mmCIF file of C-alpha atoms in Angstrom:
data_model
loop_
_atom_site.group_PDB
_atom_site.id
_atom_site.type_symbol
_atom_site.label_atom_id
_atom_site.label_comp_id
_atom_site.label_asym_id
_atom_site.label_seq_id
_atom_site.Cartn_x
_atom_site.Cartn_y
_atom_site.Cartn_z
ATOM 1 C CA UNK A 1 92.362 214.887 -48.176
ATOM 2 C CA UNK A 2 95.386 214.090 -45.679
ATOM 3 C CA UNK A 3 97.013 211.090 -46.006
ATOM 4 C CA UNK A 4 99.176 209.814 -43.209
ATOM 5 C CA UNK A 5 102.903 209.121 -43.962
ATOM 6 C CA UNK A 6 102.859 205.083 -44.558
ATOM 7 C CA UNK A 7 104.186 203.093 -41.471
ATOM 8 C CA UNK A 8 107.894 201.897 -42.271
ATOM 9 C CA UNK A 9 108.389 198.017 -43.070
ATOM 10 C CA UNK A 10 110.412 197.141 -40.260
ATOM 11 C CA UNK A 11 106.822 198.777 -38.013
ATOM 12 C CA UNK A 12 106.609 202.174 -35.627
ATOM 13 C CA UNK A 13 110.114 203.737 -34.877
ATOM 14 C CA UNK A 14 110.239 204.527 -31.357
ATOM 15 C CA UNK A 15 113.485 206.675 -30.088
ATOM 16 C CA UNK A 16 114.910 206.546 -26.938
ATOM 17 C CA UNK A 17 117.774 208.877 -25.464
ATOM 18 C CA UNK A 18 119.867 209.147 -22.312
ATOM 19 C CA UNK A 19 123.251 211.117 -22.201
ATOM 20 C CA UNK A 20 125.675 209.695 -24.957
ATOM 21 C CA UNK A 21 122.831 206.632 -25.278
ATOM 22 C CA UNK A 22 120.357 206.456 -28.348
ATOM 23 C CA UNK A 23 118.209 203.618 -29.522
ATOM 24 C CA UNK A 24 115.566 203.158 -32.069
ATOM 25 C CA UNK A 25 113.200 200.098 -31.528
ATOM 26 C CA UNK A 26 111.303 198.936 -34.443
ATOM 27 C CA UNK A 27 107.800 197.539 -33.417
ATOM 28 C CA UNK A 28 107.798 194.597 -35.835
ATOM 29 C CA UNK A 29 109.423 191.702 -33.589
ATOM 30 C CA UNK A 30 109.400 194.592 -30.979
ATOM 31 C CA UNK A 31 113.258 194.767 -32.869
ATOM 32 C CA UNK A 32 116.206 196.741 -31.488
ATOM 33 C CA UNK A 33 116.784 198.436 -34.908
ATOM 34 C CA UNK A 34 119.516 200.965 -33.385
ATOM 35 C CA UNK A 35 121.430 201.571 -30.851
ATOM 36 C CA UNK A 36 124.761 204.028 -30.204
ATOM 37 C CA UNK A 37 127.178 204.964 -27.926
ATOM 38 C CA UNK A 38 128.235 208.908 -28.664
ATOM 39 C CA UNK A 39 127.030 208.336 -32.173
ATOM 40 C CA UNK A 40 129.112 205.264 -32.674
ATOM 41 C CA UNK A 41 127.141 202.059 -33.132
ATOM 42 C CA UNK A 42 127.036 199.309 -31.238
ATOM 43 C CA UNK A 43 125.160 197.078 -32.621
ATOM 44 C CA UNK A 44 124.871 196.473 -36.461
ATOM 45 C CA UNK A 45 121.620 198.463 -37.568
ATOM 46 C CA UNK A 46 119.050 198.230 -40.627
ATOM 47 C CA UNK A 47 116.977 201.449 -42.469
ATOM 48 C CA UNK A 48 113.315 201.767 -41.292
ATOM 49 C CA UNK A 49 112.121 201.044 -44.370
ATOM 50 C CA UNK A 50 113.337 197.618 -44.870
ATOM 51 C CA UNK A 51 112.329 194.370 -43.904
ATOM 52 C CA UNK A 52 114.050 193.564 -41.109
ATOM 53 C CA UNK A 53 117.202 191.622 -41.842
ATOM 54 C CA UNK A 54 119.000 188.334 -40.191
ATOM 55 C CA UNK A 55 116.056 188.809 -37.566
ATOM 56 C CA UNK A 56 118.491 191.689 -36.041
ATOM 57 C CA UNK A 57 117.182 192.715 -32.729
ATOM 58 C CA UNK A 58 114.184 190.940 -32.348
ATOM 59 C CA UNK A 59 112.511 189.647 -29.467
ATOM 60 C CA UNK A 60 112.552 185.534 -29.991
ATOM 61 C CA UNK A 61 109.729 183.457 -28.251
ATOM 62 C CA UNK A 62 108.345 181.537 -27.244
ATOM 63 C CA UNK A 63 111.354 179.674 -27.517
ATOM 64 C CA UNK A 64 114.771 181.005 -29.387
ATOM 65 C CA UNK A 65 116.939 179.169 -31.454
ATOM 66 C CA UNK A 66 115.541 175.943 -33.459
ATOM 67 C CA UNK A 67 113.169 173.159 -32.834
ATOM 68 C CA UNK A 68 114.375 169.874 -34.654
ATOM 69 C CA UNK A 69 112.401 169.236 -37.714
ATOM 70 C CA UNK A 70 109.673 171.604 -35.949
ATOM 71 C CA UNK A 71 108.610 169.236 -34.005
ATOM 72 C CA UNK A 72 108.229 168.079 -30.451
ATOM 73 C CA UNK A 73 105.938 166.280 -28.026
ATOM 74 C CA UNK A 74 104.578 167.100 -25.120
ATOM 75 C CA UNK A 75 102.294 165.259 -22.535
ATOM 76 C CA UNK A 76 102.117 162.964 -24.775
ATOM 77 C CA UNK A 77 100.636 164.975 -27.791
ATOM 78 C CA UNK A 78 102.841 165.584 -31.006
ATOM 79 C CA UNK A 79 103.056 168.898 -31.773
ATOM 80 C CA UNK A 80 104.180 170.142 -35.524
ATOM 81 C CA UNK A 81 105.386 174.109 -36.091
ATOM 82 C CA UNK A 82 105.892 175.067 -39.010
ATOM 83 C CA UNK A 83 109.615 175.102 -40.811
ATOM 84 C CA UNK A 84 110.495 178.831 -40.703
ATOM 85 C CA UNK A 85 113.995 177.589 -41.412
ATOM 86 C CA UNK A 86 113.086 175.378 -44.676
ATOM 87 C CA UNK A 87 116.618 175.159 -45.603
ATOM 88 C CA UNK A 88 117.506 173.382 -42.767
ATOM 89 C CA UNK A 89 114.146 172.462 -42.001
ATOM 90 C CA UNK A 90 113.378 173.836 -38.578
ATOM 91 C CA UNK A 91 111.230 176.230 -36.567
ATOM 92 C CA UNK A 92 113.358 178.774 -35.692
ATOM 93 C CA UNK A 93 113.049 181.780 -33.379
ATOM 94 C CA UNK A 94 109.606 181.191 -32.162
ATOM 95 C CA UNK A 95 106.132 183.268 -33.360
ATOM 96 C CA UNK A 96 106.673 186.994 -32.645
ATOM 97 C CA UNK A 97 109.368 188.050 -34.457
ATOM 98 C CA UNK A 98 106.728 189.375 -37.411
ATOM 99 C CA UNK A 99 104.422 190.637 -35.027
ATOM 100 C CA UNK A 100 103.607 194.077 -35.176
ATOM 101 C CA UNK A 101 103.818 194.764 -31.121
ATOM 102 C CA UNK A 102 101.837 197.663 -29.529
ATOM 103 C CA UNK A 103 102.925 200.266 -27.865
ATOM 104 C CA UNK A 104 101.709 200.324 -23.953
ATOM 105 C CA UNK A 105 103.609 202.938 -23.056
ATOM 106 C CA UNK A 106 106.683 205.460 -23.765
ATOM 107 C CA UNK A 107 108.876 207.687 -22.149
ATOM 108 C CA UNK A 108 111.788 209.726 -23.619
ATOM 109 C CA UNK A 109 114.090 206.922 -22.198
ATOM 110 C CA UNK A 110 111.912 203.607 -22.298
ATOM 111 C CA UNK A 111 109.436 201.958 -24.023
ATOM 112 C CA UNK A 112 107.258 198.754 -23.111
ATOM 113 C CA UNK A 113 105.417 196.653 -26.283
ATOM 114 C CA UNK A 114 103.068 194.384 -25.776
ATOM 115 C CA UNK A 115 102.441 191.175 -28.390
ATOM 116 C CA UNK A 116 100.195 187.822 -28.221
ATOM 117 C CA UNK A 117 100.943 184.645 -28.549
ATOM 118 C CA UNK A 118 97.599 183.010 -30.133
ATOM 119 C CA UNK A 119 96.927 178.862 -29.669
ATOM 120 C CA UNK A 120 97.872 177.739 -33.352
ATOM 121 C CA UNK A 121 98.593 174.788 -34.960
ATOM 122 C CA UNK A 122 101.731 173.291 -33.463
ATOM 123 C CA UNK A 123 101.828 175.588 -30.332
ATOM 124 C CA UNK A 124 98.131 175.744 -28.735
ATOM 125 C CA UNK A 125 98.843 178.023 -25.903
ATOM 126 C CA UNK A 126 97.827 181.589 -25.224
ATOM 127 C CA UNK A 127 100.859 183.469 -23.459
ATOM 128 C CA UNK A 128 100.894 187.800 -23.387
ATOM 129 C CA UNK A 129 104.544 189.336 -23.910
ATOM 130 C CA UNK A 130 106.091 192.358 -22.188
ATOM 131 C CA UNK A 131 108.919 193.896 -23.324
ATOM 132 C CA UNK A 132 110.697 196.924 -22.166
ATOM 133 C CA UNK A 133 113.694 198.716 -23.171
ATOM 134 C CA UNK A 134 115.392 201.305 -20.723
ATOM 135 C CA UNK A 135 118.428 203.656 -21.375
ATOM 136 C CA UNK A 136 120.601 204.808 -18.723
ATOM 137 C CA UNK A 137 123.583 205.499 -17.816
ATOM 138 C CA UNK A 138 124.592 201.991 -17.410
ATOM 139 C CA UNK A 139 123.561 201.359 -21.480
ATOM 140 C CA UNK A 140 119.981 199.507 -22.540
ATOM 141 C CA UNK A 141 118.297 197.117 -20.554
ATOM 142 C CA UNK A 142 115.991 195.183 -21.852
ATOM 143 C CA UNK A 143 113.247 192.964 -19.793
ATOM 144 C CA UNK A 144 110.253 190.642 -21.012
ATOM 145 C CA UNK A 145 107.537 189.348 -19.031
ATOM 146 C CA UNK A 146 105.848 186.199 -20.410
ATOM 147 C CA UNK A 147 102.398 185.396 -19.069
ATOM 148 C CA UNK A 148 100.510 182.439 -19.704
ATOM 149 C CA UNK A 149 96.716 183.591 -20.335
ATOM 150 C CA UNK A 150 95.534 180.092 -21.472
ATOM 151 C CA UNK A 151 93.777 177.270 -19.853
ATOM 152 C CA UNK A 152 97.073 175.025 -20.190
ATOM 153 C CA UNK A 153 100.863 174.948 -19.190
ATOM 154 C CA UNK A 154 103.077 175.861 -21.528
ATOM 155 C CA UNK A 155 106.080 175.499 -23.173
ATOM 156 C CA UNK A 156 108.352 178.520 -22.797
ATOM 157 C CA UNK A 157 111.900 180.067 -23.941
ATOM 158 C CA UNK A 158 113.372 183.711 -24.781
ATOM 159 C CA UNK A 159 116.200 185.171 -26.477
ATOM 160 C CA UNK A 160 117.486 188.908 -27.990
ATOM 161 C CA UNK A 161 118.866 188.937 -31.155
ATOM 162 C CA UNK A 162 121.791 191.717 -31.543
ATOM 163 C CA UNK A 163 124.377 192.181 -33.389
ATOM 164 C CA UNK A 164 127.498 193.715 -31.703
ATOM 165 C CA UNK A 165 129.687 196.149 -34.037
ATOM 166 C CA UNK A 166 132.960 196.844 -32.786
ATOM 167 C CA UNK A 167 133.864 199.814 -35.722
ATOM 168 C CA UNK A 168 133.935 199.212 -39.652
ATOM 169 C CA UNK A 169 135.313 195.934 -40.728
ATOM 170 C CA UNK A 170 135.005 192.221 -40.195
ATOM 171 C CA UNK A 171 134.690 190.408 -36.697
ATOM 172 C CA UNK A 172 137.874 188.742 -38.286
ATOM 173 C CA UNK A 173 139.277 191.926 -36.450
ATOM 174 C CA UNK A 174 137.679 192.242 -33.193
ATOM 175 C CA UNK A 175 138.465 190.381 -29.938
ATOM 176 C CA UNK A 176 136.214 188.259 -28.522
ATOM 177 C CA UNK A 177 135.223 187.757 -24.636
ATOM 178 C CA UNK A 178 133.171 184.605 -23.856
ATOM 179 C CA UNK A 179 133.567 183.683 -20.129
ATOM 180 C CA UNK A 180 131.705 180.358 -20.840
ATOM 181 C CA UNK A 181 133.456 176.559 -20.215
ATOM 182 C CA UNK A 182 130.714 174.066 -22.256
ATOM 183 C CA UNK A 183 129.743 174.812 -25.843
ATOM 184 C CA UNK A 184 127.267 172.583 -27.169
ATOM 185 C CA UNK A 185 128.398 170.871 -30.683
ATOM 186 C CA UNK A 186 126.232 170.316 -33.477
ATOM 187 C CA UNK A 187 126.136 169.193 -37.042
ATOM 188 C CA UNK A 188 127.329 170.495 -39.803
ATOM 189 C CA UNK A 189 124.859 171.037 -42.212
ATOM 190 C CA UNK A 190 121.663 171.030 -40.066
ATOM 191 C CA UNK A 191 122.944 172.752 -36.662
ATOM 192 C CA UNK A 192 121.267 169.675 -34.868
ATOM 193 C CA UNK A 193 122.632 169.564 -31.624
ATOM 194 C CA UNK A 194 124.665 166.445 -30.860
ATOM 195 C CA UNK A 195 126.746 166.365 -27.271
ATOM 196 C CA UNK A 196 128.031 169.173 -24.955
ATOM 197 C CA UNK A 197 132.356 169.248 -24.798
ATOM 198 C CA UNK A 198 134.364 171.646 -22.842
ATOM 199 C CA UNK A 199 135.461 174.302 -24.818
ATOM 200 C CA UNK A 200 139.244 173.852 -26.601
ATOM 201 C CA UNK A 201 140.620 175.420 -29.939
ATOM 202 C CA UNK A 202 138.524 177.803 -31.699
ATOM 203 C CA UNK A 203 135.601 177.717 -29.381
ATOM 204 C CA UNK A 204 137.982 178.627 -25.985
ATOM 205 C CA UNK A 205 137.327 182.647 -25.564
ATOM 206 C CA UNK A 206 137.683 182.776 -22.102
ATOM 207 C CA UNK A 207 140.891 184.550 -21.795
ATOM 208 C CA UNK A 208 140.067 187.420 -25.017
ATOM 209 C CA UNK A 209 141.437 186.888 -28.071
ATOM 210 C CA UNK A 210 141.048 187.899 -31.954
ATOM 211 C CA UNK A 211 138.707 186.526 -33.775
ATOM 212 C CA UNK A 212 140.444 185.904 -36.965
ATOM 213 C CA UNK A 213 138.695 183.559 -39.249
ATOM 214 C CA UNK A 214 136.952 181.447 -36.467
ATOM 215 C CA UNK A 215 133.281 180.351 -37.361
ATOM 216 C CA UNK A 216 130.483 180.040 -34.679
ATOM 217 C CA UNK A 217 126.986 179.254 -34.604
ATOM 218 C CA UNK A 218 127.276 177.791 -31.669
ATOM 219 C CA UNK A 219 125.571 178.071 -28.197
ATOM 220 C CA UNK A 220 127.703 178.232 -25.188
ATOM 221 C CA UNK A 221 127.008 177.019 -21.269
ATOM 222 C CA UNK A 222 128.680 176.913 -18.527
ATOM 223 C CA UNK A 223 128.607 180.565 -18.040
ATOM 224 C CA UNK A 224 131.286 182.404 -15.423
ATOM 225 C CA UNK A 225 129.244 184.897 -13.688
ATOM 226 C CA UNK A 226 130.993 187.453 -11.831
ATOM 227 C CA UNK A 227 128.937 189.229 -9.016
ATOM 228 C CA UNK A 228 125.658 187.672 -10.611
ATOM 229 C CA UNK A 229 126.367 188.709 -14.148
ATOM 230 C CA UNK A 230 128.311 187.372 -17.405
ATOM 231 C CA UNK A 231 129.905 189.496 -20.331
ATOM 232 C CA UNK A 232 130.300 188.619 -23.763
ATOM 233 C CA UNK A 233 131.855 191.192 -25.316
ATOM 234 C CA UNK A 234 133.992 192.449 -28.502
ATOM 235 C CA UNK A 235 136.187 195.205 -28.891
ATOM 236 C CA UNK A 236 137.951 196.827 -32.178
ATOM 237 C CA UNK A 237 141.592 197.831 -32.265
ATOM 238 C CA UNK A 238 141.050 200.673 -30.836
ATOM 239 C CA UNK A 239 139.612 199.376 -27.820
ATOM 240 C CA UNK A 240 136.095 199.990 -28.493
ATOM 241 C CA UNK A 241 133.546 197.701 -28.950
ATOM 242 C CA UNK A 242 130.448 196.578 -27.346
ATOM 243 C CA UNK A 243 128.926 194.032 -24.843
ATOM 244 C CA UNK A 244 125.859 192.456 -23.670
ATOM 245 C CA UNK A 245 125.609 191.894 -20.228
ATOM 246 C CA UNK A 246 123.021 188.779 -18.540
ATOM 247 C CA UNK A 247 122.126 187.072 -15.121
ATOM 248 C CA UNK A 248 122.029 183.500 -14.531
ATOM 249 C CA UNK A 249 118.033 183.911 -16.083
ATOM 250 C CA UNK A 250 120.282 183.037 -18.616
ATOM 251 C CA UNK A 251 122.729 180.035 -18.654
ATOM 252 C CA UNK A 252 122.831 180.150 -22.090
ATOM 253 C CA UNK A 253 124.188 182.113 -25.002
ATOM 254 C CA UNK A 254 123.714 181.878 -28.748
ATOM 255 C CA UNK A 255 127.139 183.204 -30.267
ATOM 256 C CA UNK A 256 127.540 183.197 -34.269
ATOM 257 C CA UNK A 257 130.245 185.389 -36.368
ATOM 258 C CA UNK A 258 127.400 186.745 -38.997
ATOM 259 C CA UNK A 259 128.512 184.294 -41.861
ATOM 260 C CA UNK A 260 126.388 185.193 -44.596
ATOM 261 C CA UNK A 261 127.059 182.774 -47.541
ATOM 262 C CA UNK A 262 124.365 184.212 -49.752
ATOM 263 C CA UNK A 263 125.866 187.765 -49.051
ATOM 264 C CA UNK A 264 129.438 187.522 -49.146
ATOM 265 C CA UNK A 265 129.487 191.487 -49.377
ATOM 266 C CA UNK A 266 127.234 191.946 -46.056
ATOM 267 C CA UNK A 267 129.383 188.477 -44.088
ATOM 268 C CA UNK A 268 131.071 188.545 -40.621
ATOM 269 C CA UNK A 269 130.063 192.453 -39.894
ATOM 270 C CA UNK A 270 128.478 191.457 -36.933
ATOM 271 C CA UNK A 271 128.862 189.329 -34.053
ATOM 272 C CA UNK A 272 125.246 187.805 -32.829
ATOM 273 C CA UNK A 273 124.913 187.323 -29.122
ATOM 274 C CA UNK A 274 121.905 186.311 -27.497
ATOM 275 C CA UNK A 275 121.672 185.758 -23.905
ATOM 276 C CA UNK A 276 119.006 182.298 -23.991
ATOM 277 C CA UNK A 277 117.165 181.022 -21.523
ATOM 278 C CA UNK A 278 117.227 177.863 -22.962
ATOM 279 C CA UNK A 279 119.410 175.559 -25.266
ATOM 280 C CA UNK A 280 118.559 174.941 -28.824
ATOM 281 C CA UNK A 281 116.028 172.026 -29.346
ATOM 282 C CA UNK A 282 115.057 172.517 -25.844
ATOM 283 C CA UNK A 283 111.114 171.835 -26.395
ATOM 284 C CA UNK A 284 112.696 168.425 -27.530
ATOM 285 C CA UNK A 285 115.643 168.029 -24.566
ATOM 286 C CA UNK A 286 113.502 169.656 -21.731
ATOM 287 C CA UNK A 287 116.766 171.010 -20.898
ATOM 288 C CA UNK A 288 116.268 174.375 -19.034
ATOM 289 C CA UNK A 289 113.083 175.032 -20.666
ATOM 290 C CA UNK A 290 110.608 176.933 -18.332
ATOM 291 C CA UNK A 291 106.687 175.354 -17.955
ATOM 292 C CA UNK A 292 104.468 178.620 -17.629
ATOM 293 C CA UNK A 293 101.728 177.220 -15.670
ATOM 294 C CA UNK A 294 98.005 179.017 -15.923
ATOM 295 C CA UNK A 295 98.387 182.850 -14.838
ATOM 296 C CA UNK A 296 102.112 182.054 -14.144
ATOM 297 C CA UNK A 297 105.017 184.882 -15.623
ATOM 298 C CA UNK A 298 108.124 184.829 -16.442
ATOM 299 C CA UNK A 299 110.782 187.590 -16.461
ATOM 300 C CA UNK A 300 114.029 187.980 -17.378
ATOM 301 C CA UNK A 301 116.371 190.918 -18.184
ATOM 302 C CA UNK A 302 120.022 191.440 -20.343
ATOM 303 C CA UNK A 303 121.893 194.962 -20.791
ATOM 304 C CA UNK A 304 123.758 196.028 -23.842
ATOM 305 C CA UNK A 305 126.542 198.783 -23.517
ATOM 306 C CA UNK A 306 129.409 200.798 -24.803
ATOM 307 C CA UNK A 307 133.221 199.592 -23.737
#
């Protein structure tokens, strides 16, 4: 008898060219698992056999970032998530990125998943995902829909998860773009945020700079767009490097320098940036947060290309 090959752990590989562009999306978390530039990489990739790490690439909803001691109320009703992030003890990065998304339809340059959101205990709404990824010449765009299929309004927030590469090395060596003038502060040990401050010192990247042994994990507003778009980007000695491109669909963006404490080896060889459409804690604030009402959607888009 036949056996079929076993499905990867990080889900379905689906590959995507155009021109110098390649990408690999991983269906679990509907993940951008690769994605290069003339072979270089731009973003920093995992095998397809391994559990996806650092949630790198994934899709994060309905809401990205965390949710304060997973909880948060809503028309009056208390709502408690569970703490993904038990360390810190949050929900972080909302319920899809361990999905296993289908496949609705591929081409040899794009792909569109589709995923779920089921009413559980701390989020009791029913809202159907879209996402699509689409090479061309202008890099990979990605766009997801969010519908709500339920009886009630809901709650709602998205985010990517990449990690820009800018060659071998540290971010220590890169230079940094980040054409944003608010950065929202937070604690120390808990990332709770506390107050939004302009930005000043080691948060200021609006003229580009190095790097060098700055820390973030910090979400940025305030965005400069030029021409209805903003850039973060980072680029090696060389002058390579990569960048993710957004509207104003998101006036937020989640920038952290890949400290890995646990994994000194694997630290600060990759810069996260993830265009949000909300803040952090934002079913908590009701800052920016979007209310899908009944049958409403949602869409928003970000791009992701070679410098």
């Amino acid at each position: 008898m036949d056996h079929a090959a076993p499905t990867p752990l990080s889900g379905r590989q689906l590959h995507l060219t155009h021109g110098e562009y390649s990408a690999v999306v991983a269906s679990v978390g509907a993940s951008l698992r690769e994605l290069r530039f003339g072979g270089r990489d731009l973003i920093r990739s995992y095998d397809a056999d391994e559990i996806r790490p650092n949630y790198r690439g994934a899709i994060l909803a309905p809401w990205p970032n965390r949710v304060v001691d997973g909880t948060y109320t809503l028309d009056g009703a208390t709502h408690r998530l569970s703490l993904t992030e038990p360390e810190r003890s949050h929900a972080l990065h909302g319920l899809l990125a361990w999905e296993d998304w289908e496949t609705a339809d591929q081409s040899d340059s794009s792909v569109r998943l589709r995923a779920t959101v089921v009413p559980q205990e701390g989020y009791p709404f029913r809202l159907t995902l879209e996402t699509t990824y689409t090479l061309d010449d202008g890099g990979l765009t990605t766009t997801v829909t969010a519908t709500n299929t339920g009886p009630d309004a809901a709650p709602y927030g998205v985010a990517p998860h990449p990690y820009l590469v800018a060659g071998d090395g540290l971010v220590d060596e890169w230079t940094l773009a980040i054409p944003a003038d608010t950065v929202l502060e937070v604690t120390e040990d808990r990332l709770i945020p506390t107050a939004l401050a302009a930005v000043s010192g080691d948060f200021d990247f609006r003229t580009p700079r190095r790097i060098n042994d700055t820390f973030l994990d910090h979400a940025f507003t305030g965005v400069q767009y030029d021409d209805g778009a903003a850039t973060v980007s980072v680029t090696g000695p060389d002058g390579h490097g990569a960048a993710v491109s957004f509207g104003s669909g998101c006036p937020w963006v989640q920038v952290h320098t890949g400290d890995l404490p646990k994994d000194p080896a694997g630290s600060r060889r990759g810069l996260a940036v993830e265009p949000m459409t909300c803040p952090p804690d934002a079913f908590n604030s009701g800052t920016d947060l979007v209310t899908l009402q009944p049958g409403a959607d949602h869409t928003v888009s970000w791009r992701i290309h070679s410098i």
